[in-house]
């Protein structure tokens, strides 16, 4: 199994089963831990696409990551840091319709001497050895989710950061002082505003699955061959993907059934109001009804007549009017 970046683990939260984009009190909430991921996956979540369930090994690694947080904070406290605001909610409103939200690990205070007290945002990550090697080599360039998350917290709180990394294999703790956000806050703002503009469309942003590690929306990513050419999406689909797509199909059937029930009720109300009027103009809407009359073959009479020869079946068609009339609703009276 290929090594998976710890950044994928942020989508697995034991205490919060809401998706990485969810509706809360009239606003769309984007998780700070996820907005730096592949924009195609984030937009899939915003459009309501169901996330694939995390594989067991990923859930286990996520749990190990969550356990690293109290260990790291205890390590800091033993070295003179005072920690406050653990799991404090941080929000960055984006316009009136969206907000980026996250929970910080804490705010650290360190008294260097009588007159020099340092205050920093504390962010804890745990890493396997392979992931730590990638971090040591490329830093935030290899971890765009980490970069976006930390940028949000530093921008909102207006604090420098103390980055604390727990190496799971050895238990060692590595710290790094970060004095300015690792990426531009304006880039995050543009990304969220772009997502909101794309929600009602049919296009997808450029696929950046290479940054996603294991992705809960991998079924909307473009698979490529060794030469970078797109390949059929279904070719490499596993049973988890099939299950996810089946669940989405079932969800949409439920939506369709609810819509059909609503349409039936609305039709009854309109038919009662309009009656047998040929056509009504109500504001921008043209509403009319007509009898639901169809031509039907009288099969019994035809069967009886066919005992002879030279019978034209058209002679045995009759008109039938059904009790449910046809309703026609058009905008603009067209």
CSV table of C-alpha atoms in Angstrom, one decimal:
chain,number,residue,atom,x,y,z
A,1,UNK,CA,0.0,0.0,0.0
A,2,UNK,CA,1.3,3.4,-0.9
A,3,UNK,CA,2.1,5.9,1.8
A,4,UNK,CA,-0.7,8.4,2.3
A,5,UNK,CA,-0.1,11.9,3.5
A,6,UNK,CA,-1.3,12.8,6.9
A,7,UNK,CA,-3.3,15.6,5.3
A,8,UNK,CA,-5.8,13.0,4.2
A,9,UNK,CA,-6.4,12.1,7.8
A,10,UNK,CA,-7.9,15.5,8.5
A,11,UNK,CA,-11.1,14.4,6.7
A,12,UNK,CA,-11.6,11.6,9.3
A,13,UNK,CA,-12.8,13.1,12.5
A,14,UNK,CA,-14.1,10.8,15.2
A,15,UNK,CA,-16.1,13.5,16.9
A,16,UNK,CA,-17.7,15.2,13.9
A,17,UNK,CA,-19.4,13.3,11.1
A,18,UNK,CA,-20.4,16.4,9.1
A,19,UNK,CA,-18.9,16.6,5.6
A,20,UNK,CA,-16.0,19.0,4.8
A,21,UNK,CA,-18.6,21.5,3.5
A,22,UNK,CA,-21.9,21.7,5.3
A,23,UNK,CA,-24.8,24.1,5.9
A,24,UNK,CA,-25.1,25.8,9.3
A,25,UNK,CA,-27.3,28.7,10.3
A,26,UNK,CA,-27.8,30.0,6.7
A,27,UNK,CA,-24.1,29.8,5.7
A,28,UNK,CA,-22.0,27.2,3.9
A,29,UNK,CA,-19.2,26.1,6.2
A,30,UNK,CA,-15.9,25.0,4.7
A,31,UNK,CA,-13.6,23.1,7.0
A,32,UNK,CA,-10.2,24.9,7.4
A,33,UNK,CA,-8.5,21.5,7.4
A,34,UNK,CA,-9.9,20.6,3.9
A,35,UNK,CA,-10.0,23.8,1.8
A,36,UNK,CA,-6.4,23.3,0.6
A,37,UNK,CA,-7.1,20.0,-1.0
A,38,UNK,CA,-8.1,19.2,-4.5
A,39,UNK,CA,-10.7,21.8,-5.6
A,40,UNK,CA,-12.6,19.1,-7.5
A,41,UNK,CA,-13.1,17.1,-4.3
A,42,UNK,CA,-14.0,20.3,-2.3
A,43,UNK,CA,-16.6,21.3,-4.9
A,44,UNK,CA,-18.0,17.8,-4.9
A,45,UNK,CA,-18.6,18.1,-1.2
A,46,UNK,CA,-20.2,21.6,-1.7
A,47,UNK,CA,-22.5,20.1,-4.4
A,48,UNK,CA,-23.6,17.5,-2.0
A,49,UNK,CA,-21.8,14.5,-3.3
A,50,UNK,CA,-21.4,11.8,-0.7
A,51,UNK,CA,-18.0,11.0,0.6
A,52,UNK,CA,-16.6,7.5,0.4
A,53,UNK,CA,-16.2,5.8,3.8
A,54,UNK,CA,-12.6,5.9,4.9
A,55,UNK,CA,-10.8,2.5,4.7
A,56,UNK,CA,-9.9,0.9,8.0
A,57,UNK,CA,-6.2,1.6,7.9
A,58,UNK,CA,-6.9,5.3,7.4
A,59,UNK,CA,-9.3,5.5,10.3
A,60,UNK,CA,-6.7,3.8,12.5
A,61,UNK,CA,-4.0,6.3,11.4
A,62,UNK,CA,-6.4,9.2,12.0
A,63,UNK,CA,-7.0,8.0,15.6
A,64,UNK,CA,-3.3,7.9,16.2
A,65,UNK,CA,-3.1,11.4,14.9
A,66,UNK,CA,-5.7,12.7,17.3
A,67,UNK,CA,-4.0,11.0,20.2
A,68,UNK,CA,-0.8,12.8,19.4
A,69,UNK,CA,-2.4,16.2,20.2
A,70,UNK,CA,-2.5,15.8,24.0
A,71,UNK,CA,0.9,14.2,24.0
A,72,UNK,CA,2.4,17.2,22.1
A,73,UNK,CA,0.6,19.8,24.3
A,74,UNK,CA,1.9,18.0,27.4
A,75,UNK,CA,5.4,18.0,25.9
A,76,UNK,CA,5.2,21.8,25.5
A,77,UNK,CA,3.8,22.4,29.0
A,78,UNK,CA,6.8,20.4,30.4
A,79,UNK,CA,9.1,22.9,28.7
A,80,UNK,CA,7.5,26.0,30.1
A,81,UNK,CA,4.7,26.7,27.7
A,82,UNK,CA,1.3,27.7,29.0
A,83,UNK,CA,-1.5,26.5,26.7
A,84,UNK,CA,-4.9,28.1,26.5
A,85,UNK,CA,-7.9,28.2,24.1
A,86,UNK,CA,-7.6,24.4,23.3
A,87,UNK,CA,-10.1,23.5,20.5
A,88,UNK,CA,-11.3,27.1,20.2
A,89,UNK,CA,-13.5,27.7,17.2
A,90,UNK,CA,-11.9,30.0,14.6
A,91,UNK,CA,-14.1,31.4,11.8
A,92,UNK,CA,-13.2,33.5,8.7
A,93,UNK,CA,-16.4,34.8,7.0
A,94,UNK,CA,-16.2,34.9,3.2
A,95,UNK,CA,-18.9,37.3,2.1
A,96,UNK,CA,-22.4,36.6,3.6
A,97,UNK,CA,-22.9,33.1,2.3
A,98,UNK,CA,-19.8,31.2,3.4
A,99,UNK,CA,-17.4,30.9,6.2
A,100,UNK,CA,-14.2,28.9,6.8
A,101,UNK,CA,-14.3,27.2,10.2
A,102,UNK,CA,-11.8,25.2,12.2
A,103,UNK,CA,-10.7,24.3,15.7
A,104,UNK,CA,-7.2,25.3,16.8
A,105,UNK,CA,-5.1,23.0,19.0
A,106,UNK,CA,-4.3,25.9,21.3
A,107,UNK,CA,-2.6,29.2,21.9
A,108,UNK,CA,0.8,28.9,23.6
A,109,UNK,CA,2.4,31.5,25.9
A,110,UNK,CA,6.1,31.4,26.8
A,111,UNK,CA,7.8,33.8,29.3
A,112,UNK,CA,11.3,34.1,28.0
A,113,UNK,CA,12.3,36.6,30.6
A,114,UNK,CA,10.7,39.2,32.8
A,115,UNK,CA,9.8,41.5,29.9
A,116,UNK,CA,9.6,39.1,27.0
A,117,UNK,CA,6.5,37.0,26.7
A,118,UNK,CA,5.9,35.2,23.5
A,119,UNK,CA,2.4,34.2,22.3
A,120,UNK,CA,1.9,31.8,19.4
A,121,UNK,CA,-0.8,29.7,17.8
A,122,UNK,CA,-0.1,26.1,18.4
A,123,UNK,CA,-0.8,23.6,15.6
A,124,UNK,CA,0.0,19.9,16.1
A,125,UNK,CA,0.5,17.3,13.4
A,126,UNK,CA,1.6,13.6,13.7
A,127,UNK,CA,3.5,12.0,10.8
A,128,UNK,CA,4.8,8.7,9.8
A,129,UNK,CA,8.5,8.5,8.8
A,130,UNK,CA,7.8,8.7,5.1
A,131,UNK,CA,5.5,11.7,5.5
A,132,UNK,CA,8.0,13.4,7.9
A,133,UNK,CA,10.7,12.9,5.3
A,134,UNK,CA,8.5,14.6,2.7
A,135,UNK,CA,7.9,17.4,5.1
A,136,UNK,CA,11.5,17.9,5.9
A,137,UNK,CA,12.3,17.9,2.2
A,138,UNK,CA,9.6,20.1,0.8
A,139,UNK,CA,7.7,21.7,3.7
A,140,UNK,CA,4.3,23.2,3.0
A,141,UNK,CA,4.9,22.9,-0.8
A,142,UNK,CA,4.1,19.2,-0.4
A,143,UNK,CA,1.2,19.7,2.0
A,144,UNK,CA,-1.3,22.3,0.6
A,145,UNK,CA,-4.0,21.4,3.1
A,146,UNK,CA,-1.7,22.1,6.0
A,147,UNK,CA,-0.7,25.4,4.4
A,148,UNK,CA,-4.3,26.6,3.9
A,149,UNK,CA,-5.4,25.5,7.4
A,150,UNK,CA,-2.5,27.3,9.1
A,151,UNK,CA,-3.0,30.4,7.0
A,152,UNK,CA,-6.6,30.7,8.0
A,153,UNK,CA,-5.8,30.4,11.7
A,154,UNK,CA,-2.9,32.8,11.6
A,155,UNK,CA,-4.9,35.3,9.5
A,156,UNK,CA,-7.9,35.3,11.8
A,157,UNK,CA,-6.0,35.3,15.1
A,158,UNK,CA,-3.2,37.6,13.8
A,159,UNK,CA,-0.6,35.4,15.6
A,160,UNK,CA,2.6,33.7,14.6
A,161,UNK,CA,2.6,30.0,14.9
A,162,UNK,CA,4.4,27.2,16.7
A,163,UNK,CA,4.2,24.1,14.5
A,164,UNK,CA,4.6,20.9,16.5
A,165,UNK,CA,5.2,17.6,14.7
A,166,UNK,CA,5.1,14.2,16.5
A,167,UNK,CA,7.0,11.5,14.7
A,168,UNK,CA,4.8,8.5,15.3
A,169,UNK,CA,7.5,5.9,14.8
A,170,UNK,CA,9.9,7.3,17.3
A,171,UNK,CA,7.8,9.5,19.6
A,172,UNK,CA,10.1,12.4,18.9
A,173,UNK,CA,8.7,16.0,18.8
A,174,UNK,CA,10.0,18.5,16.3
A,175,UNK,CA,9.0,22.2,16.5
A,176,UNK,CA,9.1,25.0,14.0
A,177,UNK,CA,8.5,28.7,14.5
A,178,UNK,CA,6.4,30.2,11.6
A,179,UNK,CA,6.1,33.9,11.7
A,180,UNK,CA,4.0,34.6,8.6
A,181,UNK,CA,1.2,32.6,6.8
A,182,UNK,CA,2.7,30.0,4.5
A,183,UNK,CA,0.4,31.0,1.6
A,184,UNK,CA,-1.5,34.1,0.5
A,185,UNK,CA,-4.8,34.6,2.3
A,186,UNK,CA,-6.1,36.2,-0.9
A,187,UNK,CA,-5.6,32.8,-2.6
A,188,UNK,CA,-7.9,31.1,-0.1
A,189,UNK,CA,-10.5,33.9,-0.5
A,190,UNK,CA,-10.5,33.5,-4.3
A,191,UNK,CA,-10.8,29.7,-4.0
A,192,UNK,CA,-13.9,29.9,-1.7
A,193,UNK,CA,-15.6,32.5,-3.9
A,194,UNK,CA,-14.8,30.5,-7.0
A,195,UNK,CA,-16.4,27.4,-5.4
A,196,UNK,CA,-19.6,29.3,-4.6
A,197,UNK,CA,-19.8,30.6,-8.2
A,198,UNK,CA,-19.3,27.1,-9.6
A,199,UNK,CA,-21.9,25.3,-7.5
A,200,UNK,CA,-24.8,25.6,-9.9
A,201,UNK,CA,-22.8,24.9,-13.0
A,202,UNK,CA,-21.9,21.6,-14.6
A,203,UNK,CA,-18.2,22.1,-15.1
A,204,UNK,CA,-15.5,20.9,-12.7
A,205,UNK,CA,-12.3,22.7,-11.7
A,206,UNK,CA,-9.0,21.3,-12.8
A,207,UNK,CA,-8.4,17.9,-11.0
A,208,UNK,CA,-5.5,18.1,-8.5
A,209,UNK,CA,-5.9,14.5,-7.2
A,210,UNK,CA,-2.1,14.2,-6.9
A,211,UNK,CA,-2.4,16.5,-3.9
A,212,UNK,CA,-5.2,14.6,-2.2
A,213,UNK,CA,-3.6,11.4,-1.1
A,214,UNK,CA,-6.6,9.2,-0.4
A,215,UNK,CA,-9.6,11.3,-1.4
A,216,UNK,CA,-13.2,10.7,-0.2
A,217,UNK,CA,-14.4,12.0,-3.6
A,218,UNK,CA,-12.0,10.1,-5.8
A,219,UNK,CA,-14.8,9.0,-8.1
A,220,UNK,CA,-15.0,12.5,-9.6
A,221,UNK,CA,-11.2,12.6,-10.2
A,222,UNK,CA,-9.8,11.9,-13.6
A,223,UNK,CA,-7.8,8.7,-13.7
A,224,UNK,CA,-4.6,8.9,-15.9
A,225,UNK,CA,-2.3,6.3,-17.3
A,226,UNK,CA,1.5,6.4,-17.1
A,227,UNK,CA,1.7,8.9,-19.9
A,228,UNK,CA,-0.7,11.3,-18.1
A,229,UNK,CA,-3.6,10.5,-20.5
A,230,UNK,CA,-7.1,10.2,-19.1
A,231,UNK,CA,-8.5,6.7,-18.8
A,232,UNK,CA,-12.0,5.4,-18.3
A,233,UNK,CA,-13.1,6.3,-14.8
A,234,UNK,CA,-14.9,3.0,-14.2
A,235,UNK,CA,-11.9,0.8,-15.2
A,236,UNK,CA,-10.2,1.1,-11.9
A,237,UNK,CA,-13.3,1.4,-9.7
A,238,UNK,CA,-13.3,-0.7,-6.6
A,239,UNK,CA,-16.3,-1.9,-4.5
A,240,UNK,CA,-16.2,1.1,-2.2
A,241,UNK,CA,-16.6,3.4,-5.2
A,242,UNK,CA,-19.5,1.3,-6.6
A,243,UNK,CA,-21.1,1.5,-3.2
A,244,UNK,CA,-20.7,5.2,-3.0
A,245,UNK,CA,-22.2,5.7,-6.5
A,246,UNK,CA,-25.1,3.4,-5.7
A,247,UNK,CA,-25.7,5.4,-2.5
A,248,UNK,CA,-25.7,8.6,-4.6
A,249,UNK,CA,-28.1,7.0,-7.1
A,250,UNK,CA,-30.4,6.0,-4.3
A,251,UNK,CA,-30.3,9.6,-2.9
A,252,UNK,CA,-31.2,11.1,-6.2
A,253,UNK,CA,-34.1,8.6,-6.5
A,254,UNK,CA,-35.4,9.8,-3.2
A,255,UNK,CA,-35.1,13.4,-4.3
A,256,UNK,CA,-37.0,12.5,-7.5
A,257,UNK,CA,-39.8,10.8,-5.5
A,258,UNK,CA,-40.2,13.7,-3.2
A,259,UNK,CA,-40.3,16.1,-6.2
A,260,UNK,CA,-43.0,13.9,-7.9
A,261,UNK,CA,-45.1,14.0,-4.7
A,262,UNK,CA,-44.8,17.7,-4.5
A,263,UNK,CA,-45.7,18.1,-8.2
A,264,UNK,CA,-48.8,16.0,-7.7
A,265,UNK,CA,-50.0,18.2,-4.8
A,266,UNK,CA,-49.3,21.4,-6.7
A,267,UNK,CA,-51.0,20.2,-9.8
A,268,UNK,CA,-54.2,19.4,-7.8
A,269,UNK,CA,-54.2,22.9,-6.3
A,270,UNK,CA,-53.7,24.6,-9.7
A,271,UNK,CA,-56.3,22.5,-11.4
A,272,UNK,CA,-58.8,23.4,-8.7
A,273,UNK,CA,-58.1,27.1,-9.1
A,274,UNK,CA,-58.0,27.2,-12.9
A,275,UNK,CA,-60.9,24.7,-13.5
A,276,UNK,CA,-61.8,24.3,-17.1
A,277,UNK,CA,-60.7,27.8,-18.2
A,278,UNK,CA,-58.9,27.7,-21.5
A,279,UNK,CA,-56.0,29.8,-20.3
A,280,UNK,CA,-55.2,32.2,-17.5
A,281,UNK,CA,-52.4,34.7,-17.3
A,282,UNK,CA,-51.1,35.2,-13.7
A,283,UNK,CA,-48.2,37.6,-13.6
A,284,UNK,CA,-45.4,36.1,-15.6
A,285,UNK,CA,-47.1,32.7,-15.8
A,286,UNK,CA,-49.5,31.2,-18.3
A,287,UNK,CA,-51.6,28.4,-16.7
A,288,UNK,CA,-54.2,26.3,-18.6
A,289,UNK,CA,-55.8,22.9,-18.4
A,290,UNK,CA,-57.3,20.6,-21.0
A,291,UNK,CA,-59.0,17.3,-20.9
A,292,UNK,CA,-56.7,14.3,-20.9
A,293,UNK,CA,-58.3,12.5,-23.9
A,294,UNK,CA,-56.5,9.7,-25.7
A,295,UNK,CA,-57.5,7.3,-28.5
A,296,UNK,CA,-57.7,3.7,-27.3
A,297,UNK,CA,-58.2,0.5,-29.2
A,298,UNK,CA,-61.3,-1.4,-28.2
A,299,UNK,CA,-59.5,-4.8,-28.1
A,300,UNK,CA,-62.6,-6.8,-27.2
A,301,UNK,CA,-64.6,-5.5,-30.2
A,302,UNK,CA,-61.6,-6.0,-32.5
A,303,UNK,CA,-61.2,-9.5,-31.3
A,304,UNK,CA,-64.8,-10.3,-32.0
A,305,UNK,CA,-64.6,-8.6,-35.5
A,306,UNK,CA,-61.5,-10.5,-36.4
A,307,UNK,CA,-63.4,-13.7,-36.6
A,308,UNK,CA,-64.1,-12.6,-40.1
A,309,UNK,CA,-61.7,-11.2,-42.7
A,310,UNK,CA,-60.8,-7.8,-44.2
A,311,UNK,CA,-61.2,-5.9,-40.9
A,312,UNK,CA,-59.6,-2.5,-40.5
A,313,UNK,CA,-58.4,-2.2,-36.8
A,314,UNK,CA,-58.7,1.6,-37.0
A,315,UNK,CA,-62.5,1.2,-37.0
A,316,UNK,CA,-62.3,-0.1,-33.5
A,317,UNK,CA,-60.6,2.9,-31.9
A,318,UNK,CA,-62.5,5.0,-29.4
A,319,UNK,CA,-61.7,8.2,-27.5
A,320,UNK,CA,-61.3,7.9,-23.7
A,321,UNK,CA,-61.2,10.9,-21.4
A,322,UNK,CA,-59.3,10.3,-18.1
A,323,UNK,CA,-60.4,12.1,-14.9
A,324,UNK,CA,-56.9,13.7,-14.4
A,325,UNK,CA,-56.7,16.7,-16.7
A,326,UNK,CA,-53.5,17.9,-18.4
A,327,UNK,CA,-52.0,20.9,-16.8
A,328,UNK,CA,-49.8,23.3,-18.8
A,329,UNK,CA,-47.6,25.9,-17.0
A,330,UNK,CA,-45.3,28.2,-18.9
A,331,UNK,CA,-43.4,31.3,-18.0
A,332,UNK,CA,-43.9,34.5,-20.0
A,333,UNK,CA,-47.2,33.3,-21.5
A,334,UNK,CA,-45.3,31.6,-24.4
